[in-house]
Every structure is written in structure tokens, then in C-alpha cells.
mmCIF file of C-alpha atoms (C1' of nucleotides) in Angstrom:
data_model
loop_
_atom_site.group_PDB
_atom_site.id
_atom_site.type_symbol
_atom_site.label_atom_id
_atom_site.label_comp_id
_atom_site.label_asym_id
_atom_site.label_seq_id
_atom_site.Cartn_x
_atom_site.Cartn_y
_atom_site.Cartn_z
ATOM 1 C CA MET A 1 0.000 0.000 0.000
ATOM 2 C CA ALA A 2 2.994 2.266 0.103
ATOM 3 C CA LEU A 3 2.491 3.737 -3.344
ATOM 4 C CA ALA A 4 -0.944 4.950 -2.357
ATOM 5 C CA HIS A 5 0.499 6.661 0.656
ATOM 6 C CA ALA A 6 3.409 8.100 -1.259
ATOM 7 C CA ILE A 7 0.921 9.676 -3.649
ATOM 8 C CA MET A 8 -1.131 11.079 -0.812
ATOM 9 C CA THR A 9 2.059 12.425 0.731
ATOM 10 C CA ALA A 10 2.756 14.289 -2.483
ATOM 11 C CA LEU A 11 -0.707 15.817 -2.233
ATOM 12 C CA ILE A 12 -0.354 17.149 1.301
ATOM 13 C CA GLU A 13 0.509 20.663 0.243
ATOM 14 C CA ASP A 14 -0.873 20.936 -3.271
ATOM 15 C CA ASP A 15 -3.573 19.364 -5.359
ATOM 16 C CA LEU A 16 -1.999 17.804 -8.417
ATOM 17 C CA SER A 17 -2.924 15.996 -11.608
ATOM 18 C CA GLY A 18 -1.564 12.591 -12.507
ATOM 19 C CA TYR A 19 0.846 14.141 -14.924
ATOM 20 C CA GLU A 20 2.136 16.594 -12.359
ATOM 21 C CA LEU A 21 2.473 13.804 -9.818
ATOM 22 C CA ALA A 22 4.529 11.780 -12.251
ATOM 23 C CA LYS A 23 6.836 14.790 -12.686
ATOM 24 C CA ASP A 24 7.056 15.186 -8.942
ATOM 25 C CA PHE A 25 7.954 11.554 -8.554
ATOM 26 C CA GLU A 26 10.774 12.034 -10.985
ATOM 27 C CA ALA A 27 12.089 15.090 -9.220
ATOM 28 C CA SER A 28 11.492 14.781 -5.503
ATOM 29 C CA LEU A 29 9.442 12.111 -3.758
ATOM 30 C CA GLY A 30 10.558 9.726 -6.465
ATOM 31 C CA PHE A 31 14.093 9.946 -5.111
ATOM 32 C CA PHE A 32 12.783 7.646 -2.403
ATOM 33 C CA TRP A 33 9.886 5.885 -4.074
ATOM 34 C CA ASN A 34 9.840 5.183 -7.806
ATOM 35 C CA ALA A 35 6.627 4.994 -9.764
ATOM 36 C CA SER A 36 5.761 5.127 -13.432
ATOM 37 C CA HIS A 37 2.905 7.213 -14.731
ATOM 38 C CA GLN A 38 0.892 4.074 -15.452
ATOM 39 C CA GLN A 39 1.055 3.073 -11.848
ATOM 40 C CA ILE A 40 0.203 6.551 -10.674
ATOM 41 C CA TYR A 41 -2.896 6.955 -12.830
ATOM 42 C CA GLN A 42 -4.211 3.586 -11.760
ATOM 43 C CA GLU A 43 -3.589 4.254 -8.112
ATOM 44 C CA LEU A 44 -5.269 7.663 -8.374
ATOM 45 C CA ARG A 45 -8.404 6.012 -9.712
ATOM 46 C CA LYS A 46 -8.441 3.532 -6.839
ATOM 47 C CA LEU A 47 -7.861 6.237 -4.266
ATOM 48 C CA ALA A 48 -10.666 8.344 -5.673
ATOM 49 C CA GLU A 49 -12.984 5.331 -5.518
ATOM 50 C CA LYS A 50 -12.071 4.865 -1.888
ATOM 51 C CA LYS A 51 -12.856 8.531 -1.273
ATOM 52 C CA TRP A 52 -9.370 9.216 -0.027
ATOM 53 C CA LEU A 53 -8.945 11.648 -2.887
ATOM 54 C CA ASN A 54 -11.380 13.917 -4.656
ATOM 55 C CA LYS A 55 -11.042 14.782 -8.302
ATOM 56 C CA ARG A 56 -12.006 17.724 -10.423
ATOM 57 C CA GLU A 57 -11.417 18.487 -14.041
ATOM 58 C CA VAL A 58 -9.549 21.684 -14.775
ATOM 59 C CA SER A 59 -9.850 23.327 -18.180
ATOM 60 C CA GLN A 60 -6.628 24.639 -19.574
ATOM 61 C CA SER A 61 -5.887 26.728 -22.596
ATOM 62 C CA GLY A 62 -2.921 25.778 -24.687
ATOM 63 C CA LYS A 63 -2.851 22.268 -23.220
ATOM 64 C CA PRO A 64 -5.210 19.354 -22.785
ATOM 65 C CA ASN A 65 -7.431 19.596 -19.747
ATOM 66 C CA LYS A 66 -6.288 17.855 -16.635
ATOM 67 C CA ILE A 67 -7.819 16.013 -13.716
ATOM 68 C CA VAL A 68 -6.639 17.385 -10.432
ATOM 69 C CA TYR A 69 -6.700 15.304 -7.268
ATOM 70 C CA GLY A 70 -6.797 16.487 -3.684
ATOM 71 C CA LEU A 71 -6.662 14.815 -0.296
ATOM 72 C CA THR A 72 -9.997 14.372 1.415
ATOM 73 C CA ARG A 73 -10.387 14.373 5.149
ATOM 74 C CA ALA A 74 -10.600 10.580 5.027
ATOM 75 C CA GLY A 75 -7.399 10.526 3.011
ATOM 76 C CA GLN A 76 -5.611 12.697 5.528
ATOM 77 C CA ASP A 77 -6.727 10.390 8.304
ATOM 78 C CA ALA A 78 -5.641 7.273 6.444
ATOM 79 C CA LEU A 79 -2.268 8.822 5.753
ATOM 80 C CA ALA A 80 -1.735 9.867 9.360
ATOM 81 C CA GLU A 81 -2.686 6.391 10.503
ATOM 82 C CA TRP A 82 -0.306 4.777 8.028
ATOM 83 C CA VAL A 83 2.604 6.742 9.417
ATOM 84 C CA TYR A 84 1.968 5.111 12.787
ATOM 85 C CA GLY A 85 2.121 1.587 11.437
ATOM 86 C CA THR A 86 5.333 -0.375 11.510
ATOM 87 C CA THR A 87 7.569 0.025 8.531
ATOM 88 C CA LYS A 88 8.821 -2.903 6.559
ATOM 89 C CA THR A 89 12.572 -3.009 6.355
ATOM 90 C CA GLN A 90 13.787 -1.999 3.016
ATOM 91 C CA ALA A 91 14.108 -4.806 0.506
ATOM 92 C CA ALA A 92 17.700 -4.991 -0.647
ATOM 93 C CA LYS A 93 17.928 -5.499 -4.376
ATOM 94 C CA ASP A 94 20.954 -4.543 -6.356
ATOM 95 C CA GLU A 95 21.809 -6.391 -9.538
ATOM 96 C CA LEU A 96 25.234 -4.835 -9.686
ATOM 97 C CA LEU A 97 26.337 -6.432 -6.428
ATOM 98 C CA ILE A 98 25.087 -9.821 -7.601
ATOM 99 C CA LYS A 99 27.078 -9.362 -10.774
ATOM 100 C CA LEU A 100 30.156 -8.690 -8.680
ATOM 101 C CA TYR A 101 29.767 -12.160 -7.206
ATOM 102 C CA ASN A 102 30.513 -13.305 -10.760
ATOM 103 C CA LEU A 103 33.676 -11.297 -11.126
ATOM 104 C CA SER A 104 36.281 -12.786 -13.446
ATOM 105 C CA GLY A 105 39.190 -11.650 -15.552
ATOM 106 C CA ASP A 106 36.843 -11.645 -18.529
ATOM 107 C CA ASN A 107 34.202 -9.351 -17.152
ATOM 108 C CA ALA A 108 36.233 -7.098 -14.861
ATOM 109 C CA ALA A 109 36.527 -4.381 -17.484
ATOM 110 C CA HIS A 110 32.822 -4.469 -18.171
ATOM 111 C CA LEU A 111 31.915 -4.265 -14.504
ATOM 112 C CA THR A 112 34.322 -1.393 -14.062
ATOM 113 C CA SER A 113 32.550 0.524 -16.766
ATOM 114 C CA GLU A 114 29.154 -0.239 -15.231
ATOM 115 C CA ILE A 115 30.370 1.107 -11.923
ATOM 116 C CA SER A 116 31.816 4.126 -13.601
ATOM 117 C CA GLY A 117 28.473 4.789 -15.280
ATOM 118 C CA ARG A 118 26.648 4.525 -12.015
ATOM 119 C CA ARG A 119 29.135 6.814 -10.417
ATOM 120 C CA GLU A 120 28.483 9.496 -12.969
ATOM 121 C CA GLN A 121 24.754 9.070 -12.612
ATOM 122 C CA MET A 122 25.090 9.473 -8.884
ATOM 123 C CA MET A 123 27.183 12.587 -9.326
ATOM 124 C CA ARG A 124 24.404 14.179 -11.326
ATOM 125 C CA LEU A 125 21.855 13.172 -8.724
ATOM 126 C CA LEU A 126 23.977 14.537 -5.908
ATOM 127 C CA TYR A 127 24.323 17.798 -7.753
ATOM 128 C CA LEU A 128 20.551 18.019 -7.864
ATOM 129 C CA TYR A 129 20.216 17.069 -4.203
ATOM 130 C CA GLU A 130 22.736 19.675 -3.175
ATOM 131 C CA LYS A 131 21.018 22.349 -5.190
ATOM 132 C CA ILE A 132 17.762 21.575 -3.441
ATOM 133 C CA ARG A 133 19.390 21.411 -0.058
ATOM 134 C CA LEU A 134 21.141 24.739 -0.420
ATOM 135 C CA ARG A 135 18.052 26.437 -1.728
ATOM 136 C CA HIS A 136 15.474 25.099 0.692
ATOM 137 C CA TYR A 137 17.030 23.233 3.569
ATOM 138 C CA ASP A 138 20.181 25.065 4.411
ATOM 139 C CA ASP A 139 19.423 25.550 8.077
ATOM 140 C CA PRO A 140 17.467 22.497 9.225
ATOM 141 C CA GLN A 141 17.082 23.681 12.812
ATOM 142 C CA THR A 142 14.855 26.563 11.791
ATOM 143 C CA LEU A 143 12.574 24.669 9.421
ATOM 144 C CA PRO A 144 8.932 24.052 10.293
ATOM 145 C CA THR A 145 8.330 20.534 11.590
ATOM 146 C CA ARG A 146 7.197 18.815 8.410
ATOM 147 C CA ARG A 147 10.036 20.302 6.420
ATOM 148 C CA LYS A 148 12.484 18.903 8.917
ATOM 149 C CA GLY A 149 11.287 15.454 7.911
ATOM 150 C CA VAL A 150 11.740 16.235 4.244
ATOM 151 C CA TYR A 151 15.187 17.538 5.050
ATOM 152 C CA LEU A 152 16.089 14.262 6.747
ATOM 153 C CA ALA A 153 15.005 12.293 3.701
ATOM 154 C CA LEU A 154 17.141 14.516 1.529
ATOM 155 C CA ALA A 155 20.055 14.228 3.936
ATOM 156 C CA SER A 156 19.719 10.462 3.738
ATOM 157 C CA GLY A 157 19.907 10.608 -0.038
ATOM 158 C CA ILE A 158 22.951 12.838 0.055
ATOM 159 C CA ALA A 159 24.815 10.749 2.612
ATOM 160 C CA GLN A 160 24.038 7.537 0.774
ATOM 161 C CA GLY A 161 25.102 9.075 -2.497
ATOM 162 C CA GLU A 162 28.401 10.304 -1.157
ATOM 163 C CA GLN A 163 29.099 6.966 0.420
ATOM 164 C CA PHE A 164 28.328 5.350 -2.918
ATOM 165 C CA LEU A 165 30.867 7.531 -4.705
ATOM 166 C CA ALA A 166 33.540 6.497 -2.249
ATOM 167 C CA TRP A 167 32.635 2.852 -2.733
ATOM 168 C CA CYS A 168 32.828 3.216 -6.503
ATOM 169 C CA ASP A 169 36.337 4.568 -6.154
ATOM 170 C CA GLU A 170 37.425 1.706 -3.954
ATOM 171 C CA ALA A 171 35.807 -0.788 -6.292
ATOM 172 C CA MET A 172 37.388 0.622 -9.410
ATOM 173 C CA GLU A 173 40.757 0.664 -7.753
ATOM 174 C CA LEU A 174 40.538 -2.967 -6.775
ATOM 175 C CA LEU A 175 39.141 -3.989 -10.154
ATOM 176 C CA ALA A 176 42.050 -2.259 -11.859
ATOM 177 C CA THR A 177 44.422 -4.801 -10.332
ATOM 178 C CA ILE A 178 42.708 -7.697 -12.092
ATOM 179 C CA GLU A 179 44.223 -9.103 -15.210
ATOM 180 C CA ALA A 180 42.172 -10.374 -18.131
ATOM 181 C CA MET B 1 15.259 -12.095 -14.629
ATOM 182 C CA ALA B 2 17.556 -11.078 -11.838
ATOM 183 C CA LEU B 3 16.281 -13.627 -9.334
ATOM 184 C CA ALA B 4 17.135 -16.441 -11.725
ATOM 185 C CA HIS B 5 20.640 -15.119 -12.056
ATOM 186 C CA ALA B 6 21.030 -14.537 -8.361
ATOM 187 C CA ILE B 7 20.130 -18.177 -7.792
ATOM 188 C CA MET B 8 22.594 -19.341 -10.393
ATOM 189 C CA THR B 9 25.214 -17.142 -8.802
ATOM 190 C CA ALA B 10 24.632 -18.922 -5.514
ATOM 191 C CA LEU B 11 25.220 -22.211 -7.305
ATOM 192 C CA ILE B 12 28.577 -21.291 -8.841
ATOM 193 C CA GLU B 13 30.620 -23.013 -6.195
ATOM 194 C CA ASP B 14 28.258 -25.564 -4.695
ATOM 195 C CA ASP B 15 25.209 -27.503 -5.723
ATOM 196 C CA LEU B 16 22.381 -26.698 -3.351
ATOM 197 C CA SER B 17 18.787 -27.631 -2.615
ATOM 198 C CA GLY B 18 15.968 -25.103 -2.520
ATOM 199 C CA TYR B 19 16.010 -25.167 1.231
ATOM 200 C CA GLU B 20 19.732 -24.563 1.404
ATOM 201 C CA LEU B 21 19.430 -21.781 -1.141
ATOM 202 C CA ALA B 22 16.784 -20.105 0.952
ATOM 203 C CA LYS B 23 19.144 -20.239 3.928
ATOM 204 C CA ASP B 24 21.915 -18.813 1.816
ATOM 205 C CA PHE B 25 19.699 -16.000 0.698
ATOM 206 C CA GLU B 26 19.044 -15.150 4.302
ATOM 207 C CA ALA B 27 22.686 -15.175 5.224
ATOM 208 C CA SER B 28 24.771 -13.986 2.312
ATOM 209 C CA LEU B 29 23.572 -13.325 -1.227
ATOM 210 C CA GLY B 30 20.302 -12.251 0.289
ATOM 211 C CA PHE B 31 22.049 -9.256 1.795
ATOM 212 C CA PHE B 32 21.849 -7.864 -1.712
ATOM 213 C CA TRP B 33 18.895 -9.691 -3.196
ATOM 214 C CA ASN B 34 15.928 -10.807 -1.105
ATOM 215 C CA ALA B 35 13.852 -13.828 -1.982
ATOM 216 C CA SER B 36 11.377 -15.991 -0.135
ATOM 217 C CA HIS B 37 11.488 -19.756 -0.303
ATOM 218 C CA GLN B 38 8.317 -19.793 -2.414
ATOM 219 C CA GLN B 39 9.977 -17.667 -5.030
ATOM 220 C CA ILE B 40 13.112 -19.749 -4.950
ATOM 221 C CA TYR B 41 11.374 -23.101 -5.422
ATOM 222 C CA GLN B 42 9.346 -21.769 -8.315
ATOM 223 C CA GLU B 43 12.354 -20.255 -9.999
ATOM 224 C CA LEU B 44 14.313 -23.473 -9.558
ATOM 225 C CA ARG B 45 11.610 -25.378 -11.377
ATOM 226 C CA LYS B 46 11.677 -22.901 -14.264
ATOM 227 C CA LEU B 47 15.461 -22.966 -14.459
ATOM 228 C CA ALA B 48 15.502 -26.744 -14.532
ATOM 229 C CA GLU B 49 12.931 -26.715 -17.346
ATOM 230 C CA LYS B 50 15.165 -24.365 -19.282
ATOM 231 C CA LYS B 51 18.080 -26.712 -18.711
ATOM 232 C CA TRP B 52 20.096 -24.057 -17.003
ATOM 233 C CA LEU B 53 20.088 -26.217 -13.890
ATOM 234 C CA ASN B 54 20.111 -29.950 -13.416
ATOM 235 C CA LYS B 55 18.442 -31.613 -10.489
ATOM 236 C CA ARG B 56 19.019 -34.799 -8.587
ATOM 237 C CA GLU B 57 17.348 -36.212 -5.542
ATOM 238 C CA VAL B 58 19.570 -36.910 -2.593
ATOM 239 C CA SER B 59 18.529 -39.390 0.063
ATOM 240 C CA GLN B 60 19.229 -38.318 3.586
ATOM 241 C CA SER B 61 18.986 -40.119 6.844
ATOM 242 C CA GLY B 62 17.470 -38.340 9.760
ATOM 243 C CA LYS B 63 15.862 -35.745 7.478
ATOM 244 C CA PRO B 64 13.534 -35.716 4.490
ATOM 245 C CA ASN B 65 15.228 -36.214 1.155
ATOM 246 C CA LYS B 66 16.189 -33.159 -0.798
ATOM 247 C CA ILE B 67 16.436 -32.089 -4.406
ATOM 248 C CA VAL B 68 19.813 -30.658 -5.213
ATOM 249 C CA TYR B 69 20.342 -28.315 -8.139
ATOM 250 C CA GLY B 70 23.538 -27.610 -10.039
ATOM 251 C CA LEU B 71 24.546 -25.261 -12.839
ATOM 252 C CA THR B 72 24.676 -26.798 -16.281
ATOM 253 C CA ARG B 73 27.045 -25.612 -18.935
ATOM 254 C CA ALA B 74 24.144 -23.719 -20.523
ATOM 255 C CA GLY B 75 23.422 -22.121 -17.154
ATOM 256 C CA GLN B 76 27.017 -21.028 -16.763
ATOM 257 C CA ASP B 77 26.923 -19.479 -20.196
ATOM 258 C CA ALA B 78 23.640 -17.694 -19.552
ATOM 259 C CA LEU B 79 24.997 -16.342 -16.292
ATOM 260 C CA ALA B 80 28.211 -15.112 -17.870
ATOM 261 C CA GLU B 81 26.232 -13.422 -20.613
ATOM 262 C CA TRP B 82 23.919 -11.768 -18.114
ATOM 263 C CA VAL B 83 26.841 -10.166 -16.338
ATOM 264 C CA TYR B 84 27.716 -8.416 -19.580
ATOM 265 C CA GLY B 85 24.282 -6.888 -20.035
ATOM 266 C CA THR B 86 23.551 -3.389 -18.782
ATOM 267 C CA THR B 87 22.354 -3.172 -15.223
ATOM 268 C CA LYS B 88 19.187 -1.391 -14.297
ATOM 269 C CA THR B 89 19.722 1.356 -11.790
ATOM 270 C CA GLN B 90 18.570 0.375 -8.415
ATOM 271 C CA ALA B 91 14.950 1.182 -7.677
ATOM 272 C CA ALA B 92 14.759 3.451 -4.671
ATOM 273 C CA LYS B 93 11.997 2.390 -2.314
ATOM 274 C CA ASP B 94 12.012 3.283 1.317
ATOM 275 C CA GLU B 95 8.782 3.665 3.224
ATOM 276 C CA LEU B 96 10.512 5.251 6.151
ATOM 277 C CA LEU B 97 11.673 8.243 4.138
ATOM 278 C CA ILE B 98 8.182 8.745 2.740
ATOM 279 C CA LYS B 99 6.878 8.670 6.273
ATOM 280 C CA LEU B 100 9.343 11.385 7.186
ATOM 281 C CA TYR B 101 7.670 13.606 4.619
ATOM 282 C CA ASN B 102 4.678 13.373 6.931
ATOM 283 C CA LEU B 103 6.558 14.439 10.031
ATOM 284 C CA SER B 104 4.500 16.260 12.635
ATOM 285 C CA GLY B 105 4.541 16.942 16.342
ATOM 286 C CA ASP B 106 2.135 14.046 16.750
ATOM 287 C CA ASN B 107 4.178 11.377 15.047
ATOM 288 C CA ALA B 108 7.732 12.527 15.765
ATOM 289 C CA ALA B 109 8.080 10.194 18.735
ATOM 290 C CA HIS B 110 6.814 7.254 16.734
ATOM 291 C CA LEU B 111 9.163 7.925 13.850
ATOM 292 C CA THR B 112 12.031 8.289 16.277
ATOM 293 C CA SER B 113 11.341 4.852 17.631
ATOM 294 C CA GLU B 114 11.081 3.396 14.115
ATOM 295 C CA ILE B 115 14.456 4.853 13.298
ATOM 296 C CA SER B 116 15.880 3.576 16.522
ATOM 297 C CA GLY B 117 14.588 0.101 15.696
ATOM 298 C CA ARG B 118 16.150 0.201 12.276
ATOM 299 C CA ARG B 119 19.379 1.394 13.756
ATOM 300 C CA GLU B 120 19.536 -1.568 16.059
ATOM 301 C CA GLN B 121 18.706 -3.941 13.239
ATOM 302 C CA MET B 122 21.497 -2.447 11.192
ATOM 303 C CA MET B 123 23.921 -2.792 14.076
ATOM 304 C CA ARG B 124 23.217 -6.501 14.192
ATOM 305 C CA LEU B 125 23.663 -6.803 10.458
ATOM 306 C CA LEU B 126 26.918 -4.874 10.551
ATOM 307 C CA TYR B 127 28.181 -7.141 13.268
ATOM 308 C CA LEU B 128 27.512 -10.084 10.988
ATOM 309 C CA TYR B 129 29.123 -8.356 8.017
ATOM 310 C CA GLU B 130 32.212 -7.531 10.014
ATOM 311 C CA LYS B 131 32.507 -11.062 11.266
ATOM 312 C CA ILE B 132 32.431 -12.343 7.709
ATOM 313 C CA ARG B 133 34.836 -9.715 6.502
ATOM 314 C CA LEU B 134 37.393 -10.397 9.192
ATOM 315 C CA ARG B 135 37.187 -14.110 8.726
ATOM 316 C CA HIS B 136 37.235 -14.329 4.949
ATOM 317 C CA TYR B 137 38.053 -11.016 3.336
ATOM 318 C CA ASP B 138 40.571 -9.371 5.569
ATOM 319 C CA ASP B 139 43.164 -8.753 2.874
ATOM 320 C CA PRO B 140 41.272 -8.055 -0.345
ATOM 321 C CA GLN B 141 44.395 -7.562 -2.480
ATOM 322 C CA THR B 142 45.389 -11.188 -2.099
ATOM 323 C CA LEU B 143 42.004 -12.776 -2.790
ATOM 324 C CA PRO B 144 41.384 -14.761 -5.956
ATOM 325 C CA THR B 145 39.512 -12.739 -8.584
ATOM 326 C CA ARG B 146 35.972 -13.879 -7.927
ATOM 327 C CA ARG B 147 36.340 -13.402 -4.211
ATOM 328 C CA LYS B 148 37.430 -9.847 -4.807
ATOM 329 C CA GLY B 149 34.009 -9.222 -6.288
ATOM 330 C CA VAL B 150 32.287 -10.773 -3.308
ATOM 331 C CA TYR B 151 34.451 -8.631 -1.071
ATOM 332 C CA LEU B 152 33.338 -5.492 -2.881
ATOM 333 C CA ALA B 153 29.702 -6.409 -2.397
ATOM 334 C CA LEU B 154 30.351 -6.930 1.282
ATOM 335 C CA ALA B 155 32.288 -3.682 1.496
ATOM 336 C CA SER B 156 29.341 -1.925 -0.076
ATOM 337 C CA GLY B 157 27.024 -3.358 2.554
ATOM 338 C CA ILE B 158 29.344 -2.329 5.332
ATOM 339 C CA ALA B 159 29.834 1.210 4.073
ATOM 340 C CA GLN B 160 26.138 1.680 3.483
ATOM 341 C CA GLY B 161 25.363 0.333 6.906
ATOM 342 C CA GLU B 162 27.797 2.583 8.665
ATOM 343 C CA GLN B 163 26.521 5.573 6.780
ATOM 344 C CA PHE B 164 23.017 4.593 7.807
ATOM 345 C CA LEU B 165 23.967 4.522 11.477
ATOM 346 C CA ALA B 166 25.340 8.040 11.208
ATOM 347 C CA TRP B 167 22.178 9.196 9.494
ATOM 348 C CA CYS B 168 20.031 7.635 12.211
ATOM 349 C CA ASP B 169 21.948 9.598 14.788
ATOM 350 C CA GLU B 170 21.500 12.853 12.935
ATOM 351 C CA ALA B 171 17.821 12.105 12.421
ATOM 352 C CA MET B 172 17.150 11.253 16.029
ATOM 353 C CA GLU B 173 18.947 14.355 17.145
ATOM 354 C CA LEU B 174 16.867 16.593 14.939
ATOM 355 C CA LEU B 175 13.660 14.790 15.824
ATOM 356 C CA ALA B 176 14.406 15.297 19.510
ATOM 357 C CA THR B 177 13.996 19.042 19.044
ATOM 358 C CA ILE B 178 10.394 18.681 17.924
ATOM 359 C CA GLU B 179 7.644 19.345 20.396
ATOM 360 C CA ALA B 180 4.414 17.407 20.433
ATOM 361 C "C1'" DC C 1 0.334 22.260 -43.669
ATOM 362 C "C1'" DC C 2 2.960 18.702 -41.393
ATOM 363 C "C1'" DC C 3 5.863 16.975 -38.110
ATOM 364 C "C1'" DC C 4 7.815 17.194 -33.616
ATOM 365 C "C1'" DT C 5 7.426 17.812 -28.928
ATOM 366 C "C1'" DA C 6 5.062 18.422 -24.620
ATOM 367 C "C1'" DT C 7 0.999 17.703 -22.018
ATOM 368 C "C1'" DC C 8 -2.386 14.505 -20.503
ATOM 369 C "C1'" DT C 9 -4.817 10.152 -19.722
ATOM 370 C "C1'" DG C 10 -5.328 5.557 -19.892
ATOM 371 C "C1'" DC C 11 -5.729 -0.080 -21.117
ATOM 372 C "C1'" DA C 12 -3.942 -4.677 -21.056
ATOM 373 C "C1'" DA C 13 -0.756 -8.343 -20.667
ATOM 374 C "C1'" DA C 14 3.001 -10.201 -18.409
ATOM 375 C "C1'" DA C 15 6.347 -10.605 -14.932
ATOM 376 C "C1'" DG C 16 7.653 -10.472 -10.254
ATOM 377 C "C1'" DA C 17 6.735 -10.644 -5.243
ATOM 378 C "C1'" DT C 18 3.969 -11.470 -1.145
ATOM 379 C "C1'" DT C 19 0.809 -14.004 1.775
ATOM 380 C "C1'" DG C 20 -1.391 -17.778 3.415
ATOM 381 C "C1'" DC C 21 -1.893 -22.367 3.327
ATOM 382 C "C1'" DA C 22 -0.646 -27.379 2.870
ATOM 383 C "C1'" DT C 23 2.007 -31.497 3.305
ATOM 384 C "C1'" DA C 24 5.403 -34.689 4.737
ATOM 385 C "C1'" DA C 25 9.558 -36.964 6.952
ATOM 386 C "C1'" DC C 26 11.944 -37.180 10.899
ATOM 387 C "C1'" DC C 27 13.827 -36.008 15.578
ATOM 388 C "C1'" DC C 28 13.434 -35.220 20.550
ATOM 389 C "C1'" DC C 29 11.185 -35.159 24.724
ATOM 390 C "C1'" DA C 30 7.569 -35.841 27.980
ATOM 391 C "C1'" DT D 1 1.469 -41.465 21.794
ATOM 392 C "C1'" DG D 2 1.381 -36.863 21.057
ATOM 393 C "C1'" DG D 3 3.229 -32.202 20.641
ATOM 394 C "C1'" DG D 4 6.800 -29.159 19.043
ATOM 395 C "C1'" DG D 5 10.779 -28.164 16.177
ATOM 396 C "C1'" DT D 6 13.595 -28.600 11.980
ATOM 397 C "C1'" DT D 7 14.135 -29.939 7.372
ATOM 398 C "C1'" DA D 8 12.040 -30.045 3.017
ATOM 399 C "C1'" DT D 9 8.871 -28.878 -0.952
ATOM 400 C "C1'" DG D 10 5.202 -26.820 -3.017
ATOM 401 C "C1'" DC D 11 0.184 -24.605 -4.622
ATOM 402 C "C1'" DA D 12 -2.908 -20.761 -5.188
ATOM 403 C "C1'" DA D 13 -4.578 -16.234 -4.740
ATOM 404 C "C1'" DT D 14 -3.503 -11.747 -4.606
ATOM 405 C "C1'" DC D 15 -0.939 -7.696 -5.010
ATOM 406 C "C1'" DT D 16 2.555 -4.892 -7.190
ATOM 407 C "C1'" DT D 17 5.412 -3.548 -10.872
ATOM 408 C "C1'" DT D 18 6.921 -3.414 -15.544
ATOM 409 C "C1'" DT D 19 6.329 -3.166 -20.435
ATOM 410 C "C1'" DG D 20 4.191 -2.039 -24.485
ATOM 411 C "C1'" DC D 21 0.745 0.164 -26.617
ATOM 412 C "C1'" DA D 22 -2.796 3.817 -27.589
ATOM 413 C "C1'" DG D 23 -4.882 8.172 -28.337
ATOM 414 C "C1'" DA D 24 -6.123 13.076 -27.723
ATOM 415 C "C1'" DT D 25 -4.922 18.274 -27.375
ATOM 416 C "C1'" DA D 26 -2.147 21.897 -28.568
ATOM 417 C "C1'" DG D 27 1.942 24.920 -29.617
ATOM 418 C "C1'" DG D 28 6.050 25.876 -32.453
ATOM 419 C "C1'" DG D 29 9.090 25.444 -36.295
ATOM 420 C "C1'" DG D 30 10.089 24.490 -40.945
#
DNA sequence: CCCCTATCTGCAAAAGATTGCATAACCCCA
DNA sequence: TGGGGTTATGCAATCTTTTGCAGATAGGGG
């Protein structure tokens, strides 16, 4: 049920359309919970049926009309209740690490380049994170309560990302010693 | 297809039964790729049908008989080929961080205790990791090639875990400043 | 005018994962 | 003899996620 609650979380401050939510998931909440637009639209329909969200169509000029969703009182309650439940431990799933179990002279160069690609990707992500942090979360102590939570999520992403860069460096160094 | 390849990876050095594989997934490979025994048994059947694994029944005394699977030549080839493919970037999914987006005076204490629970869990895991590292991977430079890869996976787990502990501390500190 | 891109919404099939249940052999201990 | 634990394998239903496709509106550029 976490996707449903992630969507509702995204709707706490603003009402959004499915399209806007999908953008948001790419740029913010999605750092911590991926979802494709197909999943989002389907979940929105279910949530509206359950009366946790309300929907209204908004006419736009210059673009197709959109359907904007907002949290209902029932939705707010369900979300607040969900936060109190116990959280499943994160499911560890990383193909790259499994591939490393298969390390050999033959594939060492390939794995090095995969790691290097991931490293670059992470650099770009960290750049984005840092930009957001500097702009909106520079002084966590003074943030309003809810924003402190968002800050902590961001801080988690940043710390994990930086740790990942360091690991990539160690990995590439060790892989460089392997002969084909 | 990653589960299939994770299973085959576990079978590189030893032939194993479904039950033993499930244990392994709890204690080693599973650090980086979770799977339940139901998933494992089903996947084993599929892999045997594809001829990537062979199976043989082994009689045991004192326990029920077991079905032991081993990599075929075709399986080895498929696995080696898979390593060369491009790796999907890890899907980020962490309920806890989404919950933090919902931080409020009401739930701060609850989230603190969730984080504290996770911290403890991670401490236990790190203890296990360290034990393995000290026993089998103490001097990575001198390991045979494949084991170097396994070491890097382990090192990734350790670094991530340690980073997580530090984050938990920062989070709990900031959460402590929030009033109900 | 036509194509490209962006906005916007969705269906449907397949693959993957979780949950709950079921069964059975065998041991130990009371 | 019966209950509890470990080893051992699996089915079935459901839920979640991915993948591929589809179609409509509208602006801008050539």
C-alpha cells in the first residue's frame, strides 16, 4: 500500500494531476519511491474510488485539460494512521552487487565501466540534491516541523550518495588490479 | 530475470537444494537480493525446465530427502552473458523516508522509535558483516579474482550500513527538538 | 500544412513478489 | 502417543510492478 500513501504524501501541500504527480515523482518524492505514470494513474483512480482523494477536471488553454486530485479528510486520516504503522525493512535489491559475485578476468573491465556509469549518474543526482538542499534546507534547525522530515530524507539521499561515490572509487581501484 | 541469475550465482561453487538456497539468501547473497522460499522453489523449477540447472534427488537419513540443483554448462553461459548486459539502476523504495515527509509533532516520537529500531537492526547486520569480513576477506588484495568481487559487495554493505547509522543519529537528534 | 514535442490520460498483458496455506519426513522429549 | 521443532517442498490467490501500446490536445518550427 505504500504507493498509495506516497501519492497522498505528495498531495499534502498541493492538489496535483496525474501528470504533475509523475513529474514530482521524478524530481522529488521519487528519489525515495519510484513509480511510473501508469502506476500513478491507476492508483489515483483507486484512491478516488475509496474517497481518499477527490477529483475535479480543470480546463486549460494551450494544453489538454487535466484532472486534479486532492486529499480528502478521510485521506488525511488514512495517511496519518499509516505513518503510525510499523515500517517494513527496506528490501535490498541490487543487480550490480550480484554481478560482482561473478567477477572474473573476462568481465572485470565491463563491470568497471558499469560502476563508472553509475558513479556518474550518482554525481548528477547529488548535484541536484545539493542544489535543493542549499536552496530550501540550508538551516534544518529553523525549518517548520514537516520540512524537517523532508530535510532528513534529503540528507539520507545525500549521505548515501556520497558513500556510494567512495565505494565506486574503492571498487574501481581494486578492479584495476585484475588481469584479463 | 535477476532472481534467476542470483540463484545461479549462488550455485557457482556448490550444488544446493531449494532449502539450502533459501538459507543462503538469508545469510549472504540475500544481503543484496531478497527472496522468499516460495519464489526460490518456483524459480528453480523454471530454471531446470530451461536446462540451465540440473536436479538430482539426494537421500538423507534423519531428514527428508532433498532435491539438489547444479549449474549446467548452458546455465554457466547464460549467467556469464547476463553479467555483460547493462544493469538497471537500483529502484529506490524506502517507506521510512516517505513517512518522514509526513513528520508532525504528533508522530515525531513514533518515527524516532522506528528509526531507533532500524538502527539496532542495522547494528546486528553490521556485526555479521564484520565477522564475515574479518574471517574471509581481511586482505582483499590477495584474494582470488571472484572473491574480490564478493568482497566489494560486502564492502558496499558495510559502508552503506555505517553511513546509515550516522544518518540515524542525525535524524534522532533533529527529531528530539520537535515538540508534540 | 505537417511533423515534432510536450501535455495529458489511460488499457492490457506479463512478470515479479507477497501471503497464506498445505504437506510430509523425521527427531526429541515428555 | 502426542506435541513441538527442523528440514524439506510446493500450490494458489492476490498484489505490485513493468512493459508495451494507444490516443487526444495543442503549440512551435520548418
